[in-house]
Amino acid sequence: MTWEILGIWLGALLTLCLYSFLYRDNPFYKFAEHLFVGMSAGYWVIYTIFNVLIPNWWNRLFGLEGESSDLLMIIPGFFALCMLARIVPKVAGYSRLALAMIVGCGAGLQMVSYLQTNALAQVEGTILPLTEPGAGVGGFLNALILVVGVVCGLIYFFFSKPHKGALGASANVGITILMVAFGASFGYTVMARISLLIGQAQFLLFRWLPTIGLFRDSAL
Amino acid sequence: MAPDNDSKAGKGSLWKALDAIDRRWIFLLMALAVFLPLALKLSFPIPVGEGPSKNLFDYIDSLPEGSVVLMSFDYDPSTMPELQPMTVALLQHLFTKGIAVVGMGLWPQGVSLGQQALSDVADSLGAEQYVDWVNLGYKTGGGILIVRMGSSVGAAFPADRDGVPIAEVPLMQGIGRLADFDLILSLSAGDPGIPAWVMMAGDRFGVPIGGGCTAVSAPQFYPYLGSGQMVGLLGGLKGAADYETLVRQGVEDAAPGTATPGMAAQSIAHLVIMGFIVIGNIAFIAGRRARGGGVPG
């Protein structure tokens, strides 16, 4: 038995163990679930140490693996220790220093970019001419729905006046547009979940079953 | 009147039974809806009209030979069924067009999946490592890493995934910063992914952004298409199947990829779900009426 076949069998048996939950909770499911949680935690600890901590910090601090020694690396090391201070209640407050650094850098870096990308550029994309040369009736309707949808959607979230009369009618159009958006989002979510099931079904049918002589001609 | 009452009671009990159906029957039907079409190799046509998938294909098709594309593998094995076929189809298109690919990942496990796709497709099309493609590997940081790459790719990635210094990679000789790439493609399963690339690379450094994403996240990226912040997008398994179809147009005896065979199962599963939704709503409304309640407004 090769390592590849062993891997396929492990994957298939664990997949079946996990899907057995659909019938009812059982020890096979519990075993696979706990194995997954334990393996994930172990994998991430080792991955982070060897692929993040050692090449980005340890090697640079001590000048290993072709890097020149950089004593400035003591600073991120200090902040990392501060983060770990949460484990010890007496010094847990020091972790705020590291969190403040992360929040400050993150906010400073993202605030303007986020506003530009997700607000200003979107507003610009909404301001469209209703009639463009060559756009035709379809283009006109598309632009109209976009503008009406955005305006009515915003009116729905305007709470300073009661939603009555024209304001109420516009808010109703707004909530209808929102429902269409939620429906599209739900449809895409269903498609994603089914896609994952299809992926595992393809694995079981065309990778696992051929190892026991079934669907051999269809192996992926 | 007795027969009418019986009939009404019969109808009521049918909907009541449907309302209280054991959900394991639904799971079984869903499993059949997915497994049977795959096992029977059912195939539905995949018409690819104008849309985000075609736009991405056309954009890549318009790039001249010798262009360099940065491809970021921002996913992991949990989303492989949707994103790996996209990666493979995109690489096939890029290498066929003579476009070089620089791979990297904002997700650690994506780099290994990307490497697998890069080496498989490159081997099948005769593309050479370090000349036609290179995999820079994973680096933590997300958006901060992208900003760093904006000023110097070499500073962010001094060496590639295998430890070869970037300065010694022929493909990287003309690449100093993000703006030197002709296109950035992100295969994105979440954060960091497409939003970080659009925000930090597209809008900040003016590099065209395209990519693919899981179906769950596709609706949140559609506004980027409308505003021109992305040149195209592959959404979920359908997007992957679209691209596989486009890449294989005019290629005789082309292998179908893994997304295209899955679309028949996808379509049938969707029909089953739609049926469940209709039946569930009818059973719910009939149940309310039977209990003397009205139809909810």
Coordinates of C-alpha atoms in Angstrom, one line a residue:
Chain A
M1 CA 0.0 0.0 0.0
T2 CA 1.5 3.3 -1.0
W3 CA 1.3 6.5 1.1
E4 CA -1.0 8.0 -1.5
I5 CA -3.6 5.2 -1.1
L6 CA -3.2 5.3 2.6
G7 CA -4.0 9.0 2.5
I8 CA -7.0 8.5 0.2
W9 CA -8.4 5.8 2.6
L10 CA -7.8 8.0 5.6
G11 CA -9.6 10.9 3.9
A12 CA -12.5 8.7 2.8
L13 CA -13.0 7.1 6.1
L14 CA -12.9 10.4 8.0
T15 CA -15.3 11.9 5.4
L16 CA -17.8 9.1 6.0
C17 CA -17.3 9.4 9.8
L18 CA -18.2 13.2 9.6
Y19 CA -21.2 12.6 7.3
S20 CA -22.5 9.9 9.7
F21 CA -23.6 12.9 11.9
L22 CA -26.4 13.5 9.4
Y23 CA -28.0 10.3 10.6
R24 CA -27.3 10.9 14.3
D25 CA -24.5 11.9 16.7
N26 CA -22.2 8.9 17.1
P27 CA -18.7 8.0 18.4
F28 CA -17.3 7.9 14.8
Y29 CA -18.3 11.5 14.2
K30 CA -17.0 12.5 17.6
F31 CA -13.7 10.8 16.9
A32 CA -13.3 12.5 13.5
E33 CA -14.3 15.9 15.0
H34 CA -11.8 15.7 17.8
L35 CA -9.1 14.5 15.5
F36 CA -9.8 17.4 13.2
V37 CA -9.6 20.0 16.0
G38 CA -6.5 18.5 17.5
M39 CA -4.7 18.1 14.1
S40 CA -5.7 21.7 13.1
A41 CA -4.3 23.2 16.4
G42 CA -1.1 21.2 16.1
Y43 CA -0.7 22.0 12.4
W44 CA -1.1 25.7 12.9
V45 CA 1.3 25.9 15.9
I46 CA 4.0 24.1 14.0
Y47 CA 3.3 26.0 10.7
T48 CA 3.4 29.3 12.5
I49 CA 6.7 28.5 14.3
F50 CA 8.5 27.2 11.2
N51 CA 7.0 29.5 8.5
V52 CA 6.4 32.7 10.3
L53 CA 8.3 33.0 13.6
I54 CA 11.6 31.5 12.6
P55 CA 12.1 33.0 9.1
N56 CA 10.6 36.4 9.9
W57 CA 11.9 37.0 13.4
W58 CA 14.3 34.4 14.8
N59 CA 16.6 34.3 11.8
R60 CA 16.6 38.1 11.4
L61 CA 17.3 38.6 15.1
F62 CA 20.2 36.2 15.3
G63 CA 21.5 36.6 11.8
L64 CA 20.9 33.0 10.7
E65 CA 20.1 31.5 7.2
G66 CA 21.9 34.2 5.3
E67 CA 20.2 37.1 7.2
S68 CA 22.2 39.8 8.9
S69 CA 21.6 40.2 12.6
D70 CA 19.0 42.9 13.2
L71 CA 18.6 44.0 16.9
L72 CA 15.5 46.0 16.0
M73 CA 13.7 42.6 16.0
I74 CA 13.8 42.8 19.8
I75 CA 10.8 45.2 19.5
P76 CA 8.4 42.8 17.8
G77 CA 9.7 40.1 20.1
F78 CA 8.7 42.3 23.1
F79 CA 5.2 42.9 21.7
A80 CA 4.8 39.2 21.1
L81 CA 5.7 38.5 24.7
C82 CA 3.2 41.2 25.7
M83 CA 0.5 39.3 23.8
L84 CA 1.4 36.1 25.6
A85 CA 1.0 38.0 28.9
R86 CA -2.7 37.4 28.8
I87 CA -2.0 33.9 30.0
V88 CA -0.7 35.3 33.4
P89 CA -3.5 37.3 35.1
K90 CA -1.0 39.4 37.1
V91 CA 0.6 40.9 34.0
A92 CA -2.3 40.5 31.6
G93 CA -2.6 44.2 31.2
Y94 CA 0.6 44.3 29.1
S95 CA -1.2 42.6 26.3
R96 CA -3.0 45.8 25.7
L97 CA 0.3 47.3 24.4
A98 CA 0.4 44.7 21.7
L99 CA -3.3 45.0 20.9
A100 CA -3.0 48.8 20.8
M101 CA -0.1 48.5 18.3
I102 CA -2.2 46.1 16.1
V103 CA -5.3 48.2 16.2
G104 CA -3.4 51.4 15.6
C105 CA -1.5 50.1 12.6
G106 CA -4.5 48.4 11.2
A107 CA -6.8 51.4 11.5
G108 CA -4.2 53.8 10.2
L109 CA -3.4 51.6 7.2
Q110 CA -7.0 50.6 6.3
M111 CA -9.1 53.7 7.2
V112 CA -8.4 55.8 4.1
S113 CA -8.1 52.8 1.8
Y114 CA -11.3 51.3 3.0
L115 CA -13.2 54.5 2.6
Q116 CA -11.8 55.0 -0.9
T117 CA -12.4 51.4 -2.0
N118 CA -15.7 50.6 -0.4
A119 CA -17.4 54.0 -0.2
L120 CA -16.1 56.7 -2.6
A121 CA -15.4 54.3 -5.5
Q122 CA -18.8 52.7 -5.0
V123 CA -20.6 56.1 -5.0
E124 CA -18.7 57.0 -8.2
G125 CA -19.8 53.6 -9.7
T126 CA -23.4 54.5 -8.9
I127 CA -23.5 57.9 -10.6
L128 CA -24.2 56.7 -14.1
P129 CA -25.7 58.5 -17.1
L130 CA -29.2 57.1 -17.7
T131 CA -28.6 57.2 -21.5
E132 CA -25.3 56.3 -23.1
P133 CA -24.6 56.0 -26.8
G134 CA -25.1 52.3 -27.8
A135 CA -26.5 51.2 -24.4
G136 CA -30.0 50.8 -25.7
V137 CA -33.1 50.1 -23.7
G138 CA -31.4 47.4 -21.6
G139 CA -28.6 49.8 -20.6
F140 CA -31.2 52.5 -19.7
L141 CA -33.2 50.1 -17.5
N142 CA -30.0 48.8 -15.9
A143 CA -28.9 52.3 -14.9
L144 CA -32.4 53.2 -13.8
I145 CA -32.7 50.1 -11.5
L146 CA -29.2 50.8 -10.1
V147 CA -30.0 54.4 -9.3
V148 CA -33.6 53.8 -8.0
G149 CA -32.3 50.7 -6.0
V150 CA -29.5 52.7 -4.3
V151 CA -31.7 55.7 -3.5
C152 CA -34.7 53.6 -2.2
G153 CA -32.3 51.3 -0.3
L154 CA -30.8 54.3 1.5
I155 CA -34.3 55.7 2.2
Y156 CA -35.2 52.4 4.0
F157 CA -32.4 53.1 6.4
F158 CA -33.5 56.7 7.0
F159 CA -35.2 56.6 10.4
S160 CA -35.6 60.2 11.3
K161 CA -39.1 60.5 9.6
P162 CA -41.9 57.9 9.7
H163 CA -42.1 55.7 6.6
K164 CA -45.4 57.0 5.3
G165 CA -46.6 58.4 2.0
A166 CA -43.9 58.8 -0.7
L167 CA -41.2 58.0 1.9
G168 CA -42.9 54.8 2.8
A169 CA -43.4 53.7 -0.8
S170 CA -39.7 54.4 -1.5
A171 CA -38.8 52.5 1.6
N172 CA -40.9 49.5 0.4
V173 CA -39.1 49.6 -2.9
G174 CA -35.8 49.7 -1.0
I175 CA -36.7 46.7 1.2
T176 CA -37.8 44.8 -1.9
I177 CA -34.4 45.5 -3.5
L178 CA -32.7 44.4 -0.3
M179 CA -34.7 41.1 -0.3
V180 CA -33.6 40.5 -3.9
A181 CA -30.0 41.0 -2.8
F182 CA -30.5 38.7 0.2
G183 CA -32.1 36.1 -2.1
A184 CA -29.1 36.2 -4.5
S185 CA -26.8 35.9 -1.5
F186 CA -28.7 32.9 -0.2
G187 CA -28.6 31.3 -3.7
Y188 CA -24.9 31.7 -3.9
T189 CA -24.5 30.3 -0.4
V190 CA -26.5 27.2 -1.3
M191 CA -24.3 26.8 -4.5
A192 CA -21.2 27.1 -2.3
R193 CA -22.3 24.4 0.1
I194 CA -23.4 22.1 -2.7
S195 CA -20.1 22.6 -4.4
L196 CA -18.2 21.4 -1.3
L197 CA -20.4 18.3 -1.2
I198 CA -19.7 17.8 -4.9
G199 CA -16.0 18.0 -4.2
Q200 CA -16.2 15.3 -1.5
A201 CA -18.5 13.2 -3.7
Q202 CA -16.0 13.4 -6.6
F203 CA -13.2 12.4 -4.1
L204 CA -15.2 9.4 -2.9
L205 CA -16.4 8.3 -6.3
F206 CA -13.3 8.9 -8.4
R207 CA -10.4 8.7 -6.0
W208 CA -11.5 6.3 -3.2
L209 CA -13.7 3.8 -5.0
P210 CA -11.1 3.1 -7.8
T211 CA -8.8 1.8 -5.0
I212 CA -11.3 -1.0 -4.4
G213 CA -11.9 -1.6 -8.1
L214 CA -15.0 0.6 -8.7
F215 CA -15.1 3.5 -11.1
R216 CA -11.6 2.8 -12.2
D217 CA -12.1 4.3 -15.7
S218 CA -13.3 7.5 -14.1
A219 CA -10.5 8.2 -11.7
L220 CA -9.6 11.9 -11.5
Chain B
M1 CA -70.4 15.3 4.5
A2 CA -68.3 12.6 6.1
P3 CA -66.3 11.9 2.9
D4 CA -65.4 15.6 2.6
N5 CA -64.3 15.8 6.2
D6 CA -62.2 12.7 5.6
S7 CA -60.8 14.2 2.5
K8 CA -59.9 17.5 4.2
A9 CA -58.4 15.5 7.1
G10 CA -56.5 13.5 4.7
K11 CA -55.1 16.6 3.0
G12 CA -54.3 18.2 6.3
S13 CA -52.5 15.1 7.6
L14 CA -50.4 15.0 4.3
W15 CA -49.2 18.6 4.8
K16 CA -48.8 17.9 8.5
A17 CA -46.7 14.8 7.8
L18 CA -44.6 16.9 5.3
D19 CA -44.2 19.6 7.8
A20 CA -42.9 17.1 10.3
I21 CA -40.8 15.0 7.9
D22 CA -37.6 13.6 9.4
R23 CA -34.8 15.8 8.0
R24 CA -32.7 12.7 7.3
W25 CA -34.9 12.0 4.3
I26 CA -34.0 15.4 3.0
F27 CA -30.3 14.6 3.5
L28 CA -30.7 11.3 1.7
L29 CA -32.4 13.0 -1.3
M30 CA -29.7 15.6 -1.4
A31 CA -27.0 12.9 -1.4
L32 CA -28.7 11.1 -4.2
A33 CA -29.1 14.4 -6.1
V34 CA -25.4 14.9 -5.9
F35 CA -23.9 11.4 -6.1
L36 CA -26.2 10.0 -8.9
P37 CA -25.4 12.6 -11.6
L38 CA -21.7 12.3 -10.9
A39 CA -21.8 8.5 -10.9
L40 CA -23.9 8.4 -14.1
K41 CA -21.7 11.1 -15.7
L42 CA -24.6 13.4 -16.6
S43 CA -23.6 16.4 -18.5
F44 CA -25.5 19.7 -19.1
P45 CA -24.4 22.4 -21.5
I46 CA -22.7 25.4 -19.9
P47 CA -23.5 28.4 -22.0
V48 CA -21.1 31.3 -21.2
G49 CA -22.6 34.6 -22.1
E50 CA -21.4 38.1 -21.4
G51 CA -20.6 38.4 -17.7
P52 CA -17.8 38.5 -15.2
S53 CA -16.3 35.2 -16.2
K54 CA -16.2 36.2 -19.9
N55 CA -14.8 39.6 -19.0
L56 CA -11.9 38.0 -17.1
F57 CA -11.2 35.6 -20.0
D58 CA -11.3 38.5 -22.5
Y59 CA -9.0 40.6 -20.4
I60 CA -6.4 37.9 -20.1
D61 CA -6.8 37.0 -23.7
S62 CA -6.0 40.6 -24.6
L63 CA -2.7 40.6 -22.7
P64 CA 0.3 40.4 -25.0
E65 CA 2.7 37.5 -24.9
G66 CA 5.5 38.1 -22.3
S67 CA 3.2 39.8 -19.8
V68 CA 3.7 38.9 -16.2
V69 CA 0.7 38.1 -13.9
L70 CA 0.8 37.9 -10.1
M71 CA -1.4 35.1 -8.9
S72 CA -2.3 34.9 -5.2
F73 CA -3.5 31.6 -3.8
D74 CA -5.6 32.9 -1.0
Y75 CA -7.5 29.7 -0.1
D76 CA -7.1 26.4 1.7
P77 CA -8.2 22.8 1.2
S78 CA -11.7 23.5 2.6
T79 CA -12.6 25.5 -0.5
M80 CA -10.6 23.4 -3.0
P81 CA -13.6 22.1 -4.9
E82 CA -14.5 25.6 -6.0
L83 CA -11.1 27.4 -6.3
Q84 CA -8.7 24.7 -7.4
P85 CA -10.4 24.2 -10.8
M86 CA -10.3 28.0 -11.3
T87 CA -6.6 28.0 -10.6
V88 CA -5.9 25.2 -13.0
A89 CA -8.1 26.8 -15.8
L90 CA -6.5 30.2 -15.3
L91 CA -3.0 28.8 -15.4
Q92 CA -3.8 26.8 -18.6
H93 CA -5.0 30.0 -20.2
L94 CA -2.0 32.1 -19.1
F95 CA 0.6 29.5 -20.1
T96 CA -1.1 28.9 -23.4
K97 CA -0.9 32.6 -24.1
G98 CA 2.8 32.8 -23.2
I99 CA 2.1 34.8 -20.1
A100 CA 4.5 34.3 -17.1
V101 CA 3.0 33.7 -13.7
V102 CA 4.4 34.7 -10.3
G103 CA 2.6 32.8 -7.6
M104 CA 2.3 33.7 -3.9
G105 CA -0.2 33.3 -1.1
L106 CA -1.8 35.3 1.7
W107 CA -3.0 32.0 3.1
P108 CA -0.3 29.5 4.0
Q109 CA -2.0 26.3 2.7
G110 CA -2.9 28.1 -0.6
V111 CA 0.7 28.2 -1.5
S112 CA 1.0 24.4 -1.5
L113 CA -2.2 24.0 -3.5
G114 CA -1.0 26.7 -5.9
Q115 CA 2.4 24.9 -6.3
Q116 CA 0.6 21.7 -7.1
A117 CA -1.5 23.4 -9.8
L118 CA 1.5 25.4 -11.1
S119 CA 3.8 22.4 -11.5
D120 CA 1.0 20.2 -13.0
V121 CA -0.1 22.7 -15.6
A122 CA 3.4 23.9 -16.3
D123 CA 4.6 20.3 -16.9
S124 CA 1.6 19.6 -19.2
L125 CA 2.2 22.8 -21.3
G126 CA 6.0 22.8 -21.2
A127 CA 6.4 26.0 -19.1
E128 CA 9.7 26.3 -17.3
Q129 CA 10.1 27.1 -13.6
Y130 CA 11.9 30.4 -12.9
V131 CA 11.5 31.4 -16.6
D132 CA 7.7 31.1 -17.1
W133 CA 6.7 30.7 -13.5
V134 CA 7.9 31.0 -9.9
N135 CA 6.1 30.5 -6.6
L136 CA 7.2 33.1 -4.0
G137 CA 5.5 31.3 -1.2
Y138 CA 3.5 32.5 1.8
K139 CA 4.1 35.6 3.9
T140 CA 1.9 36.8 6.8
G141 CA 0.5 40.3 6.9
G142 CA -2.3 40.4 4.4
G143 CA -2.9 44.0 3.4
I144 CA 0.3 45.2 5.0
L145 CA 2.3 42.7 2.9
I146 CA 0.6 44.0 -0.2
V147 CA 1.6 47.6 0.6
R148 CA 5.2 46.5 1.2
M149 CA 5.1 44.7 -2.2
G150 CA 3.8 48.0 -3.7
S151 CA 7.2 49.5 -3.0
S152 CA 9.4 46.4 -3.4
V153 CA 8.5 42.8 -4.1
G154 CA 12.0 41.8 -3.3
A155 CA 11.9 43.3 0.2
A156 CA 8.7 41.4 0.9
F157 CA 9.9 38.1 -0.6
P158 CA 13.7 38.0 -0.6
A159 CA 13.6 34.3 -1.7
D160 CA 11.0 32.1 -3.4
R161 CA 9.2 29.2 -1.8
D162 CA 12.2 26.9 -2.2
G163 CA 14.7 29.4 -0.9
V164 CA 16.1 30.5 -4.2
P165 CA 17.0 34.3 -3.9
I166 CA 14.7 36.4 -6.0
A167 CA 17.6 38.2 -7.5
E168 CA 18.7 35.0 -9.1
V169 CA 15.3 34.2 -10.7
P170 CA 15.3 35.3 -14.4
L171 CA 11.5 35.9 -14.4
M172 CA 11.8 38.4 -11.5
Q173 CA 14.5 40.5 -13.3
G174 CA 12.0 43.0 -14.6
I175 CA 9.7 43.0 -11.5
G176 CA 10.6 45.5 -8.8
R177 CA 7.2 46.4 -7.4
L178 CA 3.5 45.6 -7.8
A179 CA 3.0 48.2 -10.6
D180 CA 5.3 46.1 -12.8
F181 CA 2.7 43.3 -13.0
D182 CA 0.2 43.5 -15.9
L183 CA -2.5 41.9 -13.8
I184 CA -3.1 40.5 -10.3
L185 CA -5.3 37.5 -9.9
S186 CA -6.5 36.5 -6.4
L187 CA -8.2 33.2 -5.8
S188 CA -9.9 34.2 -2.7
A189 CA -11.7 32.2 0.0
G190 CA -12.1 35.0 2.5
D191 CA -9.9 37.5 4.3
P192 CA -7.2 38.4 3.3
G193 CA -8.1 38.0 -0.3
I194 CA -9.8 39.9 -3.1
P195 CA -10.9 42.9 -0.9
A196 CA -7.3 43.4 0.3
W197 CA -5.9 43.2 -3.3
V198 CA -8.6 45.7 -4.6
M199 CA -8.0 48.0 -1.7
M200 CA -4.2 47.9 -1.3
A201 CA -3.0 47.0 -4.9
G202 CA -5.8 48.0 -7.3
D203 CA -6.9 51.3 -5.9
R204 CA -3.6 52.3 -4.4
F205 CA -1.1 51.3 -7.1
G206 CA -3.4 51.1 -10.1
V207 CA -2.8 47.5 -11.0
P208 CA -5.8 45.7 -12.7
I209 CA -7.3 43.1 -10.4
G210 CA -9.2 40.0 -11.3
G211 CA -9.8 36.7 -9.7
G212 CA -12.1 34.0 -8.4
C213 CA -13.9 33.4 -5.2
T214 CA -16.2 31.0 -3.4
A215 CA -19.8 31.4 -4.2
V216 CA -20.6 32.5 -0.7
S217 CA -18.5 35.6 -1.1
A218 CA -19.3 36.4 -4.8
P219 CA -22.2 38.8 -4.1
Q220 CA -20.0 41.0 -1.9
F221 CA -17.5 41.4 -4.8
Y222 CA -20.0 42.2 -7.5
P223 CA -19.9 45.9 -6.7
Y224 CA -16.2 45.9 -7.5
L225 CA -17.1 44.9 -11.0
G226 CA -19.8 47.5 -11.5
S227 CA -17.3 50.3 -10.4
G228 CA -14.5 48.9 -12.6
Q229 CA -12.3 48.1 -9.6
M230 CA -12.1 44.5 -10.9
V231 CA -11.7 43.4 -14.5
G232 CA -13.6 40.1 -14.0
L233 CA -14.6 37.6 -11.5
L234 CA -15.2 33.8 -11.3
G235 CA -17.9 33.1 -8.7
G236 CA -18.0 29.6 -7.3
L237 CA -18.1 26.3 -9.1
K238 CA -20.2 27.9 -11.9
G239 CA -17.4 30.5 -12.5
A240 CA -14.8 27.7 -12.6
A241 CA -17.0 25.7 -15.1
D242 CA -17.4 28.9 -17.2
Y243 CA -13.7 29.4 -17.4
E244 CA -13.0 25.7 -18.1
T245 CA -15.5 25.9 -21.0
L246 CA -14.0 29.2 -22.3
V247 CA -10.4 27.8 -22.1
R248 CA -11.4 24.6 -23.9
Q249 CA -13.3 26.3 -26.8
G250 CA -11.7 25.3 -30.0
V251 CA -9.5 22.7 -28.3
E252 CA -10.2 19.2 -29.6
D253 CA -10.4 16.3 -27.1
A254 CA -9.8 18.6 -24.2
A255 CA -10.2 17.1 -20.7
P256 CA -13.2 18.6 -19.0
G257 CA -11.6 19.7 -15.7
T258 CA -13.3 19.0 -12.4
A259 CA -15.8 21.9 -12.3
T260 CA -17.6 21.1 -15.5
P261 CA -18.6 17.5 -14.5
G262 CA -19.9 18.9 -11.2
M263 CA -22.3 21.3 -12.8
A264 CA -24.9 18.6 -13.6
A265 CA -25.0 17.6 -9.9
Q266 CA -25.1 21.2 -9.0
S267 CA -28.1 21.9 -11.2
I268 CA -30.0 18.9 -10.0
A269 CA -29.3 19.6 -6.4
H270 CA -30.6 23.2 -6.9
L271 CA -33.8 21.8 -8.4
V272 CA -34.2 19.5 -5.4
I273 CA -33.7 22.4 -3.0
M274 CA -36.2 24.6 -4.9
G275 CA -38.7 21.7 -4.6
F276 CA -38.1 21.5 -0.9
I277 CA -38.5 25.3 -0.5
V278 CA -41.9 25.2 -2.4
I279 CA -43.1 22.1 -0.5
G280 CA -41.9 23.5 2.8
N281 CA -43.8 26.8 2.3
I282 CA -47.0 25.1 1.2
A283 CA -46.8 22.7 4.2
F284 CA -46.2 25.7 6.5
I285 CA -49.1 27.7 5.2
A286 CA -51.4 24.7 5.1
G287 CA -50.4 23.9 8.7
R288 CA -51.2 27.5 9.8
R289 CA -54.6 27.3 8.1
A290 CA -55.4 24.0 9.7
R291 CA -54.5 25.5 13.1
G292 CA -56.9 28.4 12.4
G293 CA -54.2 31.0 11.7
G294 CA -54.1 33.1 8.6
V295 CA -51.5 33.3 6.0
P296 CA -48.7 35.6 7.3
G297 CA -48.8 39.0 5.5

